[in-house]
Tab-separated table of C-alpha atoms in Angstrom:
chain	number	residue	atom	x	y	z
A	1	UNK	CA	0.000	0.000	0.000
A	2	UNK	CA	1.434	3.137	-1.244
A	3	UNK	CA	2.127	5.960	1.619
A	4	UNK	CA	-0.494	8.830	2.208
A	5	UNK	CA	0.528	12.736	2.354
A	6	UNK	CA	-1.005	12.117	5.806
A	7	UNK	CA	1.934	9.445	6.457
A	8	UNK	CA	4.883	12.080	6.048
A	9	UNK	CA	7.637	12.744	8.637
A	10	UNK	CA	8.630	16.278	8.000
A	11	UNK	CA	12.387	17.366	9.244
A	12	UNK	CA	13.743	19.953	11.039
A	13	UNK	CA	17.025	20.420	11.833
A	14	UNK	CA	17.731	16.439	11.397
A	15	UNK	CA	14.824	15.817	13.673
A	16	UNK	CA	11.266	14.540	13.316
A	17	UNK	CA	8.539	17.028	13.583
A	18	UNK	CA	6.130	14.683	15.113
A	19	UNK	CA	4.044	17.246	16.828
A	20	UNK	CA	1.788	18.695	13.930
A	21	UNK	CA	-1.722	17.110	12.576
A	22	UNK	CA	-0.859	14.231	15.353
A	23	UNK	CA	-4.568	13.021	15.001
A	24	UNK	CA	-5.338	12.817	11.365
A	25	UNK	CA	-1.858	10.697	11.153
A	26	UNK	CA	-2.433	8.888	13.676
A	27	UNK	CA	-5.801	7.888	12.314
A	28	UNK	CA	-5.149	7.241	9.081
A	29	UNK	CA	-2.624	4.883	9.892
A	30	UNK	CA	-5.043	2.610	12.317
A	31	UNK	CA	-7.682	2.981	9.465
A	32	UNK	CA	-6.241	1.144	7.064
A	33	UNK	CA	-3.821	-1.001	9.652
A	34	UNK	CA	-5.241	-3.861	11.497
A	35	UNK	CA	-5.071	-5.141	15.071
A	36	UNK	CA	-3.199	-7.947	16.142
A	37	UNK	CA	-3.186	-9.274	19.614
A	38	UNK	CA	0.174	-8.709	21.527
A	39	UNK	CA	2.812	-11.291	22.697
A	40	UNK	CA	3.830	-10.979	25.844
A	41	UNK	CA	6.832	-12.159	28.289
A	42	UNK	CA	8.089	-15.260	27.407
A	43	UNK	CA	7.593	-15.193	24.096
A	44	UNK	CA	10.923	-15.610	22.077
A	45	UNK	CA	10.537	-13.300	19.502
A	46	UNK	CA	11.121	-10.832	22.879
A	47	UNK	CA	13.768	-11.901	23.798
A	48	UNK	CA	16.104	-11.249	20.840
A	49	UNK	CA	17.523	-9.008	18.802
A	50	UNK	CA	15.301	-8.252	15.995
A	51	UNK	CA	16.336	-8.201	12.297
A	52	UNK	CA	16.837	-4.824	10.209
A	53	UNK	CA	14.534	-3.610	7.751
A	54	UNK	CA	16.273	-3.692	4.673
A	55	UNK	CA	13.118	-2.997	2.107
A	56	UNK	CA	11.077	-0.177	2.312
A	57	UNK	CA	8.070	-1.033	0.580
A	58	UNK	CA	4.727	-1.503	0.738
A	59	UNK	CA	4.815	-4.951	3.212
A	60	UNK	CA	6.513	-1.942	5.861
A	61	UNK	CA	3.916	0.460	5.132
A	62	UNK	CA	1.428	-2.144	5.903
A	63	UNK	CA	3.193	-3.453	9.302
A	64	UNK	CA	3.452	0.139	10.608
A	65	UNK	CA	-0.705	0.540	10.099
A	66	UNK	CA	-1.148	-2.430	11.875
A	67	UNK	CA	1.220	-1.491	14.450
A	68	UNK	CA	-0.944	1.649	15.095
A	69	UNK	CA	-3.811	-0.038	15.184
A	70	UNK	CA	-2.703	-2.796	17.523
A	71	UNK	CA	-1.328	-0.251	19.634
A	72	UNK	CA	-4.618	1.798	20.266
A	73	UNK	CA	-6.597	-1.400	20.507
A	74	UNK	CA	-3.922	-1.776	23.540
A	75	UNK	CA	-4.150	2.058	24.442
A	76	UNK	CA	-0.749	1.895	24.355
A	77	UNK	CA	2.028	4.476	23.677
A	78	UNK	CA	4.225	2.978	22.211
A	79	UNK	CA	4.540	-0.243	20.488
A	80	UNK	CA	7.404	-2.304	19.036
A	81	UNK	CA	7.033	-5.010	15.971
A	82	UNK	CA	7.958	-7.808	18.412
A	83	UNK	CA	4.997	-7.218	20.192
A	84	UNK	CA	3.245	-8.592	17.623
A	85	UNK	CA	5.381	-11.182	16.505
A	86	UNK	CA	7.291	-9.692	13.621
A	87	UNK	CA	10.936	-9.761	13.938
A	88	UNK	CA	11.733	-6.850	12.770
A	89	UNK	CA	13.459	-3.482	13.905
A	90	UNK	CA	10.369	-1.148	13.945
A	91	UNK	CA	8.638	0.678	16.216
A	92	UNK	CA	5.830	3.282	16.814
A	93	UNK	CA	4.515	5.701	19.082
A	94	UNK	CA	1.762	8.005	19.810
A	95	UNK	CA	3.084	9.255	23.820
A	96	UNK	CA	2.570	12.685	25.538
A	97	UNK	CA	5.951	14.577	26.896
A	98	UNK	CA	6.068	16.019	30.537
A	99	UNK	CA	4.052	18.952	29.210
A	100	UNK	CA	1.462	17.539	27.345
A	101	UNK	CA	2.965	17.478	23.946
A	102	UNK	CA	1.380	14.699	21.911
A	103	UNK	CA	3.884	12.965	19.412
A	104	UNK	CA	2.963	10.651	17.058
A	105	UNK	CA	5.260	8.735	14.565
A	106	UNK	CA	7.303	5.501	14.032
A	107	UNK	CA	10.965	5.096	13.967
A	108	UNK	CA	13.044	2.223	11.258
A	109	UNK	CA	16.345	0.327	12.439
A	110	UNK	CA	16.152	2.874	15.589
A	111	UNK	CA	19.939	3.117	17.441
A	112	UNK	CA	19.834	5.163	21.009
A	113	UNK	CA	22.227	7.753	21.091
A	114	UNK	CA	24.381	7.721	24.180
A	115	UNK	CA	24.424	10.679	25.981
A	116	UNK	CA	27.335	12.539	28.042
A	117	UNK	CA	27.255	11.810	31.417
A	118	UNK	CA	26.472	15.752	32.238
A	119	UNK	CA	22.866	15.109	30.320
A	120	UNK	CA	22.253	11.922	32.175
A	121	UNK	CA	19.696	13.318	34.439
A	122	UNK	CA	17.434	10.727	35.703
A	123	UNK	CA	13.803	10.008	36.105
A	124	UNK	CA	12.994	7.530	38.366
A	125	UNK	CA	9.076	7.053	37.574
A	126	UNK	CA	6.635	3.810	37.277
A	127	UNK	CA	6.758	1.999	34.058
A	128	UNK	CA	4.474	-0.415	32.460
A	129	UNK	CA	4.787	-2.483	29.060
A	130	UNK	CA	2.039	-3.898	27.108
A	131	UNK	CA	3.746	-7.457	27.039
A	132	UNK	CA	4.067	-7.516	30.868
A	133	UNK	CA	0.307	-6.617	31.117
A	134	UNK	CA	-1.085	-5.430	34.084
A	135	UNK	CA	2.321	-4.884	36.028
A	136	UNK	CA	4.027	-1.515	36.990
A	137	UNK	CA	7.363	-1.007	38.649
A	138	UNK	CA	9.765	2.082	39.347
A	139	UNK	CA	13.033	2.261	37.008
A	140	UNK	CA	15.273	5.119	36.453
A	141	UNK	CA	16.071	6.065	33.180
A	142	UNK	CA	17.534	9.360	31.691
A	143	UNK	CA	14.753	12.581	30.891
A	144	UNK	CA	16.221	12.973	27.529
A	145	UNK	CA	16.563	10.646	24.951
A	146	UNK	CA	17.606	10.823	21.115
A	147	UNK	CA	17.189	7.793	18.876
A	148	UNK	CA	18.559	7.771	15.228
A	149	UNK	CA	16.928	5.810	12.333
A	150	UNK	CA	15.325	5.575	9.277
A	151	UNK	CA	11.501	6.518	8.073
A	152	UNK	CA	8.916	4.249	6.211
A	153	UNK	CA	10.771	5.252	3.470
A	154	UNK	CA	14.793	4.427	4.135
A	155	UNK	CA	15.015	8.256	5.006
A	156	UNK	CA	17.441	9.283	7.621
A	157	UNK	CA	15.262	10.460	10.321
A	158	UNK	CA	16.316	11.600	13.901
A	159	UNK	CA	13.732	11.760	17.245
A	160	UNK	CA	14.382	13.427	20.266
A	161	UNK	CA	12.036	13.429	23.644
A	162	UNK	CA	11.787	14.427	27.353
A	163	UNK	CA	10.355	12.742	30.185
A	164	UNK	CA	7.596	10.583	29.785
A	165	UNK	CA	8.492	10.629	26.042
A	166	UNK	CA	11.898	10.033	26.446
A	167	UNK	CA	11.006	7.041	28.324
A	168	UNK	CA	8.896	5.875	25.239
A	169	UNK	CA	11.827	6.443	23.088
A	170	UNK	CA	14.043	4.554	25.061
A	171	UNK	CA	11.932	1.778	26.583
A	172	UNK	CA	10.780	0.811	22.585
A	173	UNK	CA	14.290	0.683	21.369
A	174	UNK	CA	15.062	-1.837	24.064
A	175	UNK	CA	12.316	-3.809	22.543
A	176	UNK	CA	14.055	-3.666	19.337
A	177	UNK	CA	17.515	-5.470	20.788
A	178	UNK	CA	15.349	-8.208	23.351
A	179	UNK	CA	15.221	-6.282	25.966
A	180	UNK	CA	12.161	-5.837	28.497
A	181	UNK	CA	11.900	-3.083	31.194
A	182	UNK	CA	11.743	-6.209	33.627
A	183	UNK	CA	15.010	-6.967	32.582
A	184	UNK	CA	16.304	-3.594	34.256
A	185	UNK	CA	14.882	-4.791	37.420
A	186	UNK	CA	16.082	-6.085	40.453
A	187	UNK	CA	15.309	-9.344	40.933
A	188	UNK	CA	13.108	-8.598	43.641
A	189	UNK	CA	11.454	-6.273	41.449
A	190	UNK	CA	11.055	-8.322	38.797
A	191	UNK	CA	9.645	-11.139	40.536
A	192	UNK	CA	6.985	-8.642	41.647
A	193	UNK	CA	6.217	-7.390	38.156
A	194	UNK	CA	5.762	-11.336	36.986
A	195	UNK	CA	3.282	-11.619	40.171
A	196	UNK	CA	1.446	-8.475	39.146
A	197	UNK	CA	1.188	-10.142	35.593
A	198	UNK	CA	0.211	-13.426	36.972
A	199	UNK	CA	-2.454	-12.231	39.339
A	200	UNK	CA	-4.122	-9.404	36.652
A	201	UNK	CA	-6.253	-9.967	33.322
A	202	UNK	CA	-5.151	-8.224	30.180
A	203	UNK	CA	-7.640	-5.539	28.825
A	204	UNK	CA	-6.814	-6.283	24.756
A	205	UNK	CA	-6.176	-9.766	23.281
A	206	UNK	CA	-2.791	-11.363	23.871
A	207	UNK	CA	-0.931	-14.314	22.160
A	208	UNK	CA	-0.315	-17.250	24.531
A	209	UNK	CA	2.498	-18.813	25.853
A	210	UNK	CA	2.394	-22.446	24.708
């Protein structure tokens, strides 16, 4: 399916503007996506590093409208391709910053910049995944994030975020390289996450464990 106007990333300064006509984007991407139910922990395909997109064509334009359809079946805020079983380096979001700046767009091949130790200012807030369902925990990660990729397109494309969005940014990426918030954890933590999981009942469909 060939890319709408409504689709485009514009640039500024090497970054993604992903703050303009957030809801008609959004929105035509769902419509003509659709939803598939998540995987969650456990699942292999989550626990390794995905493959790079190496053709930009119409099969990627396709996964990314599902992707935004699965995630607001989830009401999620970001979602990786992992979490719905395609092993592949992509990953989209539609998250609010610290001030209430929605930003909606997706991210190809995504690499997380490291920053300089005098920008490493951390947050140390709850997070929550959609493949952990139902679990929360507290995990410090930096307030500012930058991730470097590639559009729907093969375009170079940078994203930058703060706060809650930066969290996005970063906690997505992970996805990307079979990595799980949990996997930050403690192991006391993390135990308690699993038990959270365990004892709660996932509000979208999910894909079993067999």
């Amino acid at each position: 399916m060939a890319q709408q106007e409504t689709d485009e990333q514009t640039i500024n300064d090497g970054f993604v503007v992903d703050t303009e006509d957030c809801e008609e984007r959004e929105r035509a991407h769902r419509e003509r996506g659709t939803s598939r139910p998540i995987t969650v922990v456990g699942n292999p395909v989550l626990h390794r590093e995905c493959k790079d997109v190496t053709e930009f064509d119409e099969e990627l334009a396709q996964l990314i409208d599902d992707m935004f359809a699965s995630q607001r079946t989830a009401e999620g805020v970001g979602l990786a391709a992992n979490q719905i079983g395609v092993d592949l380096k992509v990953f989209v979001y539609d998250c609010m910053d610290d001030e209430g700046v929605r930003h909606v767009g997706h991210v190809v091949n995504p690499v997380l910049q490291e920053l300089p130790a005098d920008q490493r200012v951390l947050d140390e807030s709850n997070e929550g995944c959609l493949s952990v369902p139902t679990a929360y925990a507290e995990l410090a990660r930096p307030d500012y994030a930058v991730v470097h990729g590639q559009d729907s397109q093969g375009n170079p494309i940078k994203v930058r975020g703060t706060g809650y969005f930066a969290r996005c940014l970063q906690h997505e990426t992970d996805h990307l390289y079979g990595f799980l918030y949990i996997d930050k954890l403690s192991k006391r933590d993390r135990k308690d996450a699993l038990r959270q999981m365990a004892e709660g009942t996932p509000r979208y469909p999910v894909v079993a464990n067999d």
